[in-house]
Short mmCIF file of C-alpha atoms and ligand atoms in Angstrom, two decimals:
data_model
loop_
_atom_site.label_atom_id
_atom_site.label_comp_id
_atom_site.label_asym_id
_atom_site.label_seq_id
_atom_site.Cartn_x
_atom_site.Cartn_y
_atom_site.Cartn_z
CA UNK A 1 -35.19 -15.71 1.48
CA UNK A 2 -35.99 -12.86 -1.26
CA UNK A 3 -36.36 -9.45 0.20
CA UNK A 4 -39.76 -9.07 2.15
CA UNK A 5 -41.11 -5.62 2.86
CA UNK A 6 -42.85 -7.21 5.95
CA UNK A 7 -39.60 -8.54 7.31
CA UNK A 8 -38.97 -6.65 10.65
CA UNK A 9 -36.60 -7.47 13.36
CA UNK A 10 -37.23 -5.19 16.24
CA UNK A 11 -39.88 -5.25 18.94
CA UNK A 12 -43.14 -2.86 18.47
CA UNK A 13 -43.77 -1.16 21.51
CA UNK A 14 -46.16 1.98 21.91
CA UNK A 15 -46.00 2.46 18.26
CA UNK A 16 -42.18 2.58 17.95
CA UNK A 17 -39.98 -0.15 16.47
CA UNK A 18 -37.23 -0.56 19.16
CA UNK A 19 -34.02 -2.74 19.99
CA UNK A 20 -33.86 -4.63 23.09
CA UNK A 21 -31.91 -3.34 26.19
CA UNK A 22 -27.99 -3.99 25.14
CA UNK A 23 -29.21 -4.82 21.50
CA UNK A 24 -29.84 -8.33 22.48
CA UNK A 25 -30.91 -10.38 19.59
CA UNK A 26 -31.70 -14.04 19.15
CA UNK A 27 -31.65 -15.96 15.55
CA UNK A 28 -34.74 -17.13 13.52
CA UNK A 29 -34.05 -20.02 11.32
CA UNK A 30 -35.79 -21.62 8.39
CA UNK A 31 -36.80 -25.28 9.48
CA UNK A 32 -36.76 -26.48 5.71
CA UNK A 33 -32.69 -26.07 5.60
CA UNK A 34 -31.46 -24.30 8.58
CA UNK A 35 -30.62 -21.12 6.98
CA UNK A 36 -30.57 -17.96 9.04
CA UNK A 37 -33.63 -15.40 8.23
CA UNK A 38 -33.04 -12.78 10.62
CA UNK A 39 -31.84 -11.72 14.05
CA UNK A 40 -34.55 -10.46 16.33
CA UNK A 41 -34.62 -8.17 19.20
CA UNK A 42 -34.49 -10.31 22.38
CA UNK A 43 -37.12 -8.82 24.78
CA UNK A 44 -36.92 -9.24 28.72
CA UNK A 45 -38.65 -8.12 31.59
CA UNK A 46 -37.58 -4.38 30.83
CA UNK A 47 -39.09 -4.20 27.31
CA UNK A 48 -42.27 -6.29 28.50
CA UNK A 49 -43.07 -3.97 31.34
CA UNK A 50 -42.62 -0.99 28.80
CA UNK A 51 -45.06 -2.87 26.64
CA UNK A 52 -47.71 -3.30 29.20
CA UNK A 53 -47.24 0.37 30.34
CA UNK A 54 -47.84 1.43 26.84
CA UNK A 55 -50.91 -0.79 26.29
CA UNK A 56 -52.20 0.59 29.65
CA UNK A 57 -51.94 4.50 28.84
CA UNK A 58 -53.32 3.54 25.33
CA UNK A 59 -56.26 1.57 26.85
CA UNK A 60 -58.86 4.45 28.07
CA UNK A 61 -58.80 6.22 24.86
CA UNK A 62 -59.24 3.05 22.91
CA UNK A 63 -61.96 1.68 25.03
CA UNK A 64 -63.45 5.11 24.48
CA UNK A 65 -63.73 5.10 20.71
CA UNK A 66 -67.00 4.25 19.28
CA UNK A 67 -67.54 0.73 17.97
CA UNK A 68 -67.70 1.90 14.33
CA UNK A 69 -64.12 3.62 14.69
CA UNK A 70 -62.73 0.64 16.05
CA UNK A 71 -64.17 -1.52 13.24
CA UNK A 72 -63.35 0.85 10.68
CA UNK A 73 -59.71 0.32 11.41
CA UNK A 74 -60.01 -3.28 11.96
CA UNK A 75 -61.26 -3.45 8.51
CA UNK A 76 -58.13 -1.39 7.23
CA UNK A 77 -55.80 -3.74 8.95
CA UNK A 78 -57.79 -6.56 7.06
CA UNK A 79 -57.76 -4.91 3.76
CA UNK A 80 -53.91 -4.55 4.06
CA UNK A 81 -53.49 -8.30 5.26
CA UNK A 82 -55.45 -9.22 1.68
CA UNK A 83 -52.99 -6.51 -0.17
CA UNK A 84 -49.78 -8.26 1.55
CA UNK A 85 -51.08 -11.83 1.47
CA UNK A 86 -48.15 -13.19 -0.65
CA UNK A 87 -45.68 -11.30 1.73
CA UNK A 88 -47.15 -12.75 5.01
CA UNK A 89 -47.39 -16.10 3.29
CA UNK A 90 -43.80 -16.19 2.24
CA UNK A 91 -42.71 -15.22 5.68
CA UNK A 92 -44.68 -17.66 7.37
CA UNK A 93 -43.22 -20.42 5.44
CA UNK A 94 -39.88 -19.24 5.66
CA UNK A 95 -39.99 -19.20 9.45
CA UNK A 96 -42.40 -22.23 10.04
CA UNK A 97 -42.12 -24.36 7.28
CA UNK A 98 -45.53 -25.07 5.92
CA UNK A 99 -46.22 -25.27 2.16
CA UNK A 100 -46.79 -21.79 0.53
CA UNK A 101 -50.43 -22.73 -0.37
CA UNK A 102 -51.21 -23.72 3.08
CA UNK A 103 -49.63 -20.46 4.47
CA UNK A 104 -51.57 -18.37 2.03
CA UNK A 105 -54.66 -20.27 3.56
CA UNK A 106 -53.36 -19.34 7.00
CA UNK A 107 -53.27 -15.59 6.18
CA UNK A 108 -56.78 -15.88 4.79
CA UNK A 109 -57.93 -17.41 7.82
CA UNK A 110 -56.00 -14.87 10.16
CA UNK A 111 -57.62 -12.17 8.22
CA UNK A 112 -60.96 -13.71 8.49
CA UNK A 113 -60.87 -12.91 12.05
CA UNK A 114 -60.46 -9.35 11.76
CA UNK A 115 -63.31 -9.22 9.13
CA UNK A 116 -65.56 -11.08 11.48
CA UNK A 117 -64.65 -8.98 14.66
CA UNK A 118 -64.88 -5.74 12.72
CA UNK A 119 -68.41 -6.64 12.30
CA UNK A 120 -68.75 -8.19 15.73
CA UNK A 121 -67.49 -4.89 17.55
CA UNK A 122 -70.68 -3.28 16.62
CA UNK A 123 -72.98 -5.82 18.15
CA UNK A 124 -71.77 -6.00 21.81
CA UNK A 125 -75.20 -5.45 23.12
CA UNK A 126 -76.09 -4.73 26.60
CA UNK A 127 -79.40 -5.63 28.12
CA UNK A 128 -82.40 -4.09 30.00
CA UNK A 129 -83.67 -6.23 33.03
CA UNK A 130 -87.29 -5.96 33.95
CA UNK A 131 -86.85 -4.20 37.47
CA UNK A 132 -88.72 -5.67 40.53
CA UNK A 133 -88.98 -2.09 41.75
CA UNK A 134 -90.98 0.59 39.87
CA UNK A 135 -88.35 2.94 41.20
CA UNK A 136 -85.31 1.50 39.45
CA UNK A 137 -84.22 0.08 36.24
CA UNK A 138 -81.64 -2.43 35.73
CA UNK A 139 -79.32 -2.26 32.73
CA UNK A 140 -76.33 -4.65 31.76
CA UNK A 141 -73.62 -3.23 29.72
CA UNK A 142 -70.40 -5.15 28.08
CA UNK A 143 -67.29 -3.18 28.79
CA UNK A 144 -63.59 -4.20 27.54
CA UNK A 145 -61.63 -6.27 30.12
CA UNK A 146 -58.47 -3.70 29.93
CA UNK A 147 -54.84 -4.66 28.88
CA UNK A 148 -54.80 -8.12 27.29
CA UNK A 149 -51.65 -10.62 27.04
CA UNK A 150 -51.36 -12.96 24.04
CA UNK A 151 -48.92 -15.76 24.32
CA UNK A 152 -49.20 -17.48 20.73
CA UNK A 153 -47.81 -20.70 19.26
CA UNK A 154 -45.37 -21.47 16.34
CA UNK A 155 -47.94 -23.76 14.58
CA UNK A 156 -50.27 -21.28 13.22
CA UNK A 157 -47.96 -17.95 13.82
CA UNK A 158 -50.41 -15.61 11.94
CA UNK A 159 -54.01 -16.92 12.70
CA UNK A 160 -53.73 -17.90 16.27
CA UNK A 161 -52.58 -14.22 16.91
CA UNK A 162 -54.98 -12.75 14.83
CA UNK A 163 -57.90 -14.45 16.39
CA UNK A 164 -57.13 -13.17 19.86
CA UNK A 165 -56.03 -9.63 18.46
CA UNK A 166 -58.88 -9.13 16.29
CA UNK A 167 -61.53 -9.85 19.36
CA UNK A 168 -59.48 -7.86 21.89
CA UNK A 169 -59.19 -4.65 19.85
CA UNK A 170 -62.72 -4.90 18.86
CA UNK A 171 -63.89 -5.17 22.40
CA UNK A 172 -61.83 -2.11 23.42
CA UNK A 173 -58.96 -3.85 24.77
CA UNK A 174 -55.43 -3.44 24.23
CA UNK A 175 -52.59 -6.08 23.94
CA UNK A 176 -49.23 -7.01 24.63
CA UNK A 177 -48.45 -10.13 22.17
CA UNK A 178 -45.53 -12.45 22.82
CA UNK A 179 -45.12 -14.86 19.71
CA UNK A 180 -43.30 -18.13 19.98
CA UNK A 181 -39.33 -18.05 19.90
CA UNK A 182 -39.40 -20.09 16.74
CA UNK A 183 -41.88 -17.87 14.73
CA UNK A 184 -41.79 -14.11 15.84
CA UNK A 185 -41.52 -12.76 12.11
CA UNK A 186 -45.26 -13.25 11.26
CA UNK A 187 -46.45 -11.36 14.48
CA UNK A 188 -44.13 -8.45 13.67
CA UNK A 189 -45.31 -8.26 10.26
CA UNK A 190 -48.95 -8.00 11.68
CA UNK A 191 -47.59 -4.94 13.82
CA UNK A 192 -46.03 -3.35 10.51
CA UNK A 193 -49.59 -3.76 8.85
CA UNK A 194 -51.14 -2.32 12.18
CA UNK A 195 -49.03 0.59 11.86
CA UNK A 196 -49.77 1.18 8.45
CA UNK A 197 -53.69 0.74 9.05
CA UNK A 198 -53.38 3.50 11.76
CA UNK A 199 -53.92 1.37 14.93
CA UNK A 200 -53.01 4.05 17.61
CA UNK A 201 -49.66 3.61 19.34
CA UNK A 202 -49.74 1.34 22.49
CA UNK A 203 -52.95 -0.72 21.13
CA UNK A 204 -51.06 -3.71 19.75
CA UNK A 205 -47.59 -4.48 20.80
CA UNK A 206 -45.35 -7.35 20.09
CA UNK A 207 -42.40 -8.55 22.36
CA UNK A 208 -40.54 -11.10 20.73
CA UNK A 209 -38.20 -13.20 22.76
CA UNK A 210 -36.09 -16.10 23.30
CA UNK A 211 -36.77 -16.41 27.02
CA UNK A 212 -40.45 -17.07 26.87
CA UNK A 213 -40.55 -18.00 30.63
CA UNK A 214 -39.27 -14.43 31.74
CA UNK A 215 -41.59 -12.72 29.53
CA UNK A 216 -44.60 -15.08 30.53
CA UNK A 217 -43.69 -14.43 34.22
CA UNK A 218 -43.98 -10.60 33.74
CA UNK A 219 -47.23 -10.65 31.91
CA UNK A 220 -48.78 -13.00 34.36
CA UNK A 221 -47.82 -11.06 37.37
CA UNK A 222 -48.82 -7.72 36.25
CA UNK A 223 -51.52 -5.96 37.86
CA UNK A 224 -52.08 -3.97 34.82
CA UNK A 225 -52.80 -7.09 32.60
CA UNK A 226 -56.43 -8.13 33.17
CA UNK A 227 -56.64 -11.06 30.81
CA UNK A 228 -54.32 -13.78 29.39
CA UNK A 229 -54.82 -15.64 26.35
CA UNK A 230 -52.69 -18.42 25.49
CA UNK A 231 -52.55 -21.23 22.67
CA UNK A 232 -50.08 -23.89 23.40
CA UNK A 233 -49.04 -27.15 25.44
CA UNK A 234 -51.09 -28.12 28.41
CA UNK A 235 -48.16 -28.13 30.63
CA UNK A 236 -47.37 -24.61 29.84
CA UNK A 237 -51.05 -23.50 30.11
CA UNK A 238 -51.13 -25.03 33.73
CA UNK A 239 -48.14 -23.14 34.79
CA UNK A 240 -49.55 -19.75 33.42
CA UNK A 241 -52.83 -20.47 34.81
CA UNK A 242 -51.24 -20.92 38.39
CA UNK A 243 -49.13 -17.83 37.60
CA UNK A 244 -52.44 -15.68 36.70
CA UNK A 245 -53.98 -16.65 40.11
CA UNK A 246 -52.59 -13.99 42.48
CA UNK A 247 -53.76 -11.35 40.38
CA UNK A 248 -57.15 -13.24 39.57
CA UNK A 249 -56.90 -12.64 35.75
CA UNK A 250 -59.61 -13.61 33.31
CA UNK A 251 -57.97 -16.19 31.20
CA UNK A 252 -58.38 -18.35 27.88
CA UNK A 253 -56.49 -21.12 27.44
CA UNK A 254 -56.38 -23.17 24.07
CA UNK A 255 -54.35 -26.34 25.12
CA UNK A 256 -53.31 -29.65 23.94
CA UNK A 257 -55.60 -32.21 22.36
CA UNK A 258 -55.74 -36.06 21.64
CA UNK A 259 -58.43 -36.04 19.21
CA UNK A 260 -60.47 -39.17 18.15
CA UNK A 261 -61.36 -39.80 14.63
CA UNK A 262 -64.15 -42.25 14.68
CA UNK A 263 -65.10 -44.45 11.27
CA UNK A 264 -68.16 -46.39 11.36
CA UNK A 265 -68.63 -49.05 8.96
CA UNK A 266 -71.79 -47.32 7.36
CA UNK A 267 -69.71 -44.17 6.55
CA UNK A 268 -68.82 -42.92 3.30
CA UNK A 269 -65.22 -44.41 3.03
CA UNK A 270 -63.94 -41.90 0.22
CA UNK A 271 -65.52 -38.90 2.24
CA UNK A 272 -63.81 -40.58 5.20
CA UNK A 273 -60.46 -40.69 3.73
CA UNK A 274 -60.58 -37.22 2.34
CA UNK A 275 -61.47 -35.98 5.80
CA UNK A 276 -59.01 -37.66 7.54
CA UNK A 277 -56.17 -36.71 4.95
CA UNK A 278 -57.19 -32.99 5.46
CA UNK A 279 -57.47 -33.26 9.17
CA UNK A 280 -54.29 -35.36 9.84
CA UNK A 281 -51.64 -34.04 7.35
CA UNK A 282 -52.63 -30.48 7.45
CA UNK A 283 -49.50 -28.73 8.46
CA UNK A 284 -47.59 -31.98 8.42
CA UNK A 285 -49.79 -33.07 11.71
CA UNK A 286 -48.70 -30.13 13.62
CA UNK A 287 -51.99 -28.94 14.78
CA UNK A 288 -53.97 -29.04 18.09
CA UNK A 289 -56.99 -30.49 16.25
CA UNK A 290 -55.25 -32.96 14.33
CA UNK A 291 -56.68 -36.48 14.32
CA UNK A 292 -54.28 -38.27 16.98
CA UNK A 293 -56.20 -41.74 17.30
CA UNK A 294 -57.95 -43.07 14.55
CA UNK A 295 -60.67 -45.68 15.29
CA UNK A 296 -62.15 -47.55 12.46
CA UNK A 297 -64.82 -50.23 12.79
CA UNK A 298 -63.25 -53.78 12.11
CA UNK A 299 -65.59 -54.68 9.34
CA UNK A 300 -63.98 -52.15 7.14
CA UNK A 301 -60.57 -51.46 9.17
CA UNK A 302 -58.10 -53.68 6.80
CA UNK A 303 -59.50 -51.89 3.61
CA UNK A 304 -59.50 -48.32 4.90
CA UNK A 305 -56.07 -48.66 6.26
CA UNK A 306 -54.82 -49.83 3.11
CA UNK A 307 -56.70 -47.11 0.86
CA UNK A 308 -55.07 -44.55 3.31
CA UNK A 309 -51.81 -45.82 3.05
CA UNK A 310 -52.03 -45.47 -0.81
CA UNK A 311 -52.96 -41.86 -0.29
CA UNK A 312 -50.23 -41.00 1.90
CA UNK A 313 -47.46 -42.57 -0.17
CA UNK A 314 -48.51 -40.36 -2.88
CA UNK A 315 -47.99 -37.31 -0.78
CA UNK A 316 -45.13 -34.82 -1.71
CA UNK A 317 -42.66 -34.02 1.09
CA UNK A 318 -40.70 -30.90 0.27
CA UNK A 319 -39.79 -27.44 1.39
CA UNK A 320 -42.69 -25.02 1.69
CA UNK A 321 -41.64 -23.00 -1.17
CA UNK A 322 -41.19 -25.88 -3.58
CA UNK A 323 -44.04 -26.24 -6.28
CA UNK A 324 -46.66 -28.80 -5.12
CA UNK A 325 -45.43 -29.60 -1.55
CA UNK A 326 -47.94 -30.92 0.57
CA UNK A 327 -45.82 -31.95 3.85
CA UNK A 328 -43.23 -29.47 4.80
CA UNK A 329 -40.50 -30.12 7.55
CA UNK A 330 -41.03 -30.33 11.30
CA UNK A 331 -40.55 -27.07 13.30
CA UNK A 332 -37.38 -28.12 14.98
CA UNK A 333 -35.13 -30.98 16.04
CA UNK A 334 -37.22 -32.03 19.28
CA UNK A 335 -40.29 -32.27 17.13
CA UNK A 336 -38.64 -34.50 14.87
CA UNK A 337 -37.17 -36.79 18.04
CA UNK A 338 -40.68 -36.77 19.50
CA UNK A 339 -42.09 -38.23 16.34
CA UNK A 340 -39.23 -40.85 15.92
CA UNK A 341 -39.38 -41.94 19.63
CA UNK A 342 -43.64 -42.54 19.27
CA UNK A 343 -43.06 -44.45 16.20
CA UNK A 344 -40.08 -46.55 17.72
CA UNK A 345 -42.28 -47.39 20.97
CA UNK A 346 -45.33 -48.24 19.06
CA UNK A 347 -43.18 -50.51 16.72
CA UNK A 348 -41.58 -52.20 19.50
CA UNK A 349 -44.90 -52.87 21.28
CA UNK A 350 -46.38 -54.53 17.96
CA UNK A 351 -47.66 -51.78 15.37
CA UNK A 352 -47.31 -52.22 11.82
CA UNK A 353 -45.93 -49.62 9.56
CA UNK A 354 -48.21 -49.45 6.29
CA UNK A 355 -46.69 -46.32 4.72
CA UNK A 356 -43.62 -44.16 5.80
CA UNK A 357 -42.08 -44.89 9.40
CA UNK A 358 -38.71 -43.10 8.62
CA UNK A 359 -37.10 -39.67 8.56
CA UNK A 360 -37.58 -38.59 4.77
CA UNK A 361 -34.75 -38.68 2.23
CA UNK A 362 -34.46 -34.93 1.94
CA UNK A 363 -32.96 -35.16 5.58
CA UNK A 364 -32.95 -32.17 7.97
CA UNK A 365 -36.59 -32.24 9.94
CA UNK A 366 -38.48 -33.69 7.16
CA UNK A 367 -40.71 -36.89 8.43
CA UNK A 368 -42.28 -39.36 5.91
CA UNK A 369 -46.09 -39.19 6.09
CA UNK A 370 -46.82 -42.24 8.03
CA UNK A 371 -49.89 -44.72 8.45
CA UNK A 372 -49.41 -47.44 11.75
CA UNK A 373 -52.10 -50.12 12.44
CA UNK A 374 -52.17 -52.41 15.53
CA UNK A 375 -51.98 -49.38 17.81
CA UNK A 376 -53.42 -50.19 21.39
CA UNK A 377 -54.81 -47.49 23.76
CA UNK A 378 -52.05 -47.90 26.19
CA UNK A 379 -49.17 -47.04 23.90
CA UNK A 380 -47.54 -43.79 24.01
CA UNK A 381 -48.48 -42.57 20.73
CA UNK A 382 -52.19 -43.01 21.71
CA UNK A 383 -51.89 -40.91 25.16
CA UNK A 384 -49.43 -38.42 23.56
CA UNK A 385 -50.14 -35.54 21.22
CA UNK A 386 -48.22 -36.74 17.95
CA UNK A 387 -47.92 -33.48 16.30
CA UNK A 388 -46.36 -34.94 13.18
CA UNK A 389 -47.47 -36.50 10.18
CA UNK A 390 -48.47 -40.04 11.51
CA UNK A 391 -51.93 -41.59 11.04
CA UNK A 392 -52.40 -44.38 14.20
CA UNK A 393 -55.11 -46.83 13.55
CA UNK A 394 -57.04 -48.94 16.08
CA UNK A 395 -60.06 -51.22 15.11
CA UNK A 396 -63.13 -51.16 17.26
CA UNK A 397 -66.43 -53.27 17.43
CA UNK A 398 -69.50 -51.39 18.72
CA UNK A 399 -70.52 -47.74 18.94
CA UNK A 400 -70.35 -47.93 22.79
CA UNK A 401 -66.87 -49.27 22.41
CA UNK A 402 -65.82 -46.45 20.28
CA UNK A 403 -67.51 -43.61 22.60
CA UNK A 404 -65.64 -44.95 25.40
CA UNK A 405 -62.19 -45.27 23.69
CA UNK A 406 -62.84 -41.76 22.44
CA UNK A 407 -63.38 -40.19 25.53
CA UNK A 408 -60.64 -42.30 27.56
CA UNK A 409 -58.25 -39.30 27.83
CA UNK A 410 -58.05 -36.01 29.91
CA UNK A 411 -58.12 -34.07 26.71
CA UNK A 412 -61.11 -32.60 25.10
CA UNK A 413 -60.29 -30.34 22.27
CA UNK A 414 -61.54 -31.87 19.07
CA UNK A 415 -63.29 -35.07 17.77
CA UNK A 416 -64.47 -36.51 14.39
CA UNK A 417 -66.83 -38.98 13.57
CA UNK A 418 -68.19 -40.35 9.95
CA UNK A 419 -71.10 -42.08 9.65
CA UNK A 420 -74.15 -42.10 7.21
CA UNK A 421 -76.87 -43.07 10.09
CA UNK A 422 -78.42 -39.79 11.12
CA UNK A 423 -79.26 -41.18 14.66
CA UNK A 424 -75.87 -42.61 15.29
CA UNK A 425 -74.44 -38.95 14.30
CA UNK A 426 -76.51 -37.29 16.90
CA UNK A 427 -76.07 -40.17 19.60
CA UNK A 428 -71.98 -40.28 19.22
CA UNK A 429 -71.80 -36.25 18.56
CA UNK A 430 -73.54 -35.66 21.81
CA UNK A 431 -71.72 -38.62 23.91
CA UNK A 432 -68.19 -37.18 22.81
CA UNK A 433 -66.49 -35.11 25.69
CA UNK A 434 -65.13 -32.60 23.45
CA UNK A 435 -65.28 -28.76 22.86
CA UNK A 436 -65.92 -29.37 18.91
CA UNK A 437 -67.03 -32.43 17.11
CA UNK A 438 -66.78 -32.70 13.16
CA UNK A 439 -69.70 -34.82 11.93
CA UNK A 440 -68.62 -36.01 8.30
CA UNK A 441 -66.08 -33.03 8.45
CA UNK A 442 -62.50 -33.17 9.02
CA UNK A 443 -62.00 -29.42 9.13
CA UNK A 444 -63.46 -27.44 11.96
CA UNK A 445 -61.59 -24.13 11.90
CA UNK A 446 -63.53 -20.96 10.96
CA UNK A 447 -63.85 -17.44 12.43
CA UNK A 448 -67.61 -18.14 12.78
CA UNK A 449 -67.34 -20.93 14.98
CA UNK A 450 -66.43 -21.06 18.94
CA UNK A 451 -62.95 -22.69 18.98
CA UNK A 452 -61.97 -24.31 22.09
CA UNK A 453 -61.82 -27.47 24.49
CA UNK A 454 -63.12 -28.79 27.58
CA UNK A 455 -61.17 -30.94 30.31
CA UNK A 456 -57.51 -30.34 30.23
CA UNK A 457 -57.76 -29.06 26.59
CA UNK A 458 -58.44 -25.51 28.10
CA UNK A 459 -61.12 -23.10 28.76
CA UNK A 460 -62.83 -19.85 26.86
CA UNK A 461 -63.58 -19.78 23.27
CA UNK A 462 -62.15 -17.95 20.20
CA UNK A 463 -63.94 -17.09 17.14
CA UNK A 464 -67.89 -16.49 16.75
CA UNK A 465 -69.86 -13.98 18.94
CA UNK A 466 -68.81 -16.04 21.82
CA UNK A 467 -64.94 -15.10 21.35
CA UNK A 468 -65.84 -11.32 21.84
CA UNK A 469 -67.03 -12.28 25.45
CA UNK A 470 -63.83 -13.40 26.49
CA UNK A 471 -62.75 -9.93 26.18
CA UNK A 472 -65.70 -8.26 27.83
CA UNK A 473 -66.91 -7.87 31.34
CA UNK A 474 -70.78 -7.41 32.17
CA UNK A 475 -71.61 -4.57 34.52
CA UNK A 476 -74.74 -4.24 35.96
CA UNK A 477 -76.14 -0.57 36.63
CA UNK A 478 -79.14 -0.41 38.88
CA UNK A 479 -80.70 3.09 38.36
CA UNK A 480 -82.95 4.31 41.09
CA UNK A 481 -85.05 7.53 41.92
CA UNK A 482 -87.17 7.14 38.59
CA UNK A 483 -90.56 7.14 40.32
CA UNK A 484 -90.27 10.37 42.04
C1 LIG B 501 -54.35 -24.97 16.60
O1 LIG B 501 -53.57 -26.05 16.20
O2 LIG B 501 -54.14 -24.64 17.81
C2 LIG B 501 -55.42 -24.55 15.91
C3 LIG B 501 -55.82 -24.97 14.68
C4 LIG B 501 -56.90 -24.28 13.68
O3 LIG B 501 -57.36 -23.15 14.38
O4 LIG B 501 -57.34 -24.80 12.91
#
C-alpha cells in the first residue's frame, strides 16, 4: 500500500499512542491479495482497563462542556474527515476490500453522522411538566449516560464506528471503541483525526485486539462502563447482552438480518432491478441490510430473474483499488467457505444457477456475483445471512403469501417492497415485521433516519434524533417550596 499519513499501528488511550504490554502485535492483511498492511498493538485486559479508566476520568469535564463546544469539536472532526477522505478510503479498501469508490462513499456516510450529531448536540431538550401541586415544578433533563463501549464490525469499519461515536460524544458521553480484528486501521485513523481535531484526551479511545472475547468481557463487566453499543452477529450480540446483565448496562444492538425483498407484478421492473442490485451487491453483499430472500410474484418471476442475471454477469469483479471495480473480495476464508457451502446446499436441493455460482477466476477471496432460482424457504440459504454476492430468488402467488413468507424468520432488521399500488405499499409496509422498510427503495442508510431492528435483529436505534436518546438518560427533578 502506498504511504498513508493516517496509517497508525498503536492503540489510542487517554490521548496517547501506546504499544500493548510486551509489545504484542497482530497482523492486518489485505483481503484482495493477502499482503501484510501493518502489525497493530494487540490490546488485552490491561490496556482495556486503562482505556476505561481514561474515559471515566475524562467524562465529567466532557459532559460539563456546553453543547455548543462539543458541537464545534465534532464539526472540526467532520471537516478533517472531508480533508482526508481519500486517505481514509484507501485505508478502508486496503483492510476491508470494498471498491475504492464505495469506500469513499462510506467515509462520506461516516462523516455525515458527525455533521448530524454536531447539530443534534444542541437539541438535547428537556421538558417542563405541569405539576399537580401549586407548590412544585416538575422538570425533565436529559443527561449523558457516561462511559460507553463500542464494538464495531469489519463490513463498515468507518461508518459503524462514527455513527456510535458521533452520537455518544454529542450527548456528552466518552467512549472506548474496540474495532473488529480484520479492520482496526480505519478506527485508528479516526483516532488520529480526533486528536488533530482537539477532542480532549480520554474522550475517544481505541483498543485494537486479536482477542475480541477477552476485551469484550472486560468492557461488559466494568462498573464504569454504563452503556454498550454493538454491531455484529446475533450470536455475539446475545452473549454480550448476557454479559451486560450483572451491571445492568444500557445497550444498543444492531444484529444480523434476513432481509426479504418483495417484487409485486405491478412494480416498475427496471426500478426494482436497480434497487435490488444496489441493495444486494453493495459491499459484495456483506451488509446486514442486504436482500437475503428475494420474493418475486410468479407472473414476472422468470423475466425478472433473467434480467437480473444479465446485469449481474456484466459486473466487474476486481480488487478494490482497480479502476471500475464493482465487486471486491470477501473479508476472509471463513466468509468465502460459508458462501460456497450455502450455494452447494441450495444446488443439492434443486436450486438453479442463472449467473455465477463459483469462485472467481481471480482466485483468493473473490466470488462471482451469483443469481439462484428455485430457492425454497427451508433451504439453509433462506434461513442464514448469506453475507456474499448471491441473489436467491423464490416465486410467490399472493400478497398474503408474500407477507407470511417475509415475516417467517426470527430476524427483523430491514425489508424491501416494490409495487406501484399505493394501497399495497401501505398494507405491506405496515405488515412487515421489520425495523426498516424500503418502499420502492433499495437503500435505507442515512444519518437522518433511525437505523435498527426488531426481534432478534437487535434493540435501540442509531442515526436521527432518536439515536441521541440511546446515549442519554432522563432525569426528573421535582422542585418544591415554590408557593411559600
Ligand atoms: C450494516 O451492514 O450493519 C450497516 C449497513 C448500513 O449502514 O447501511
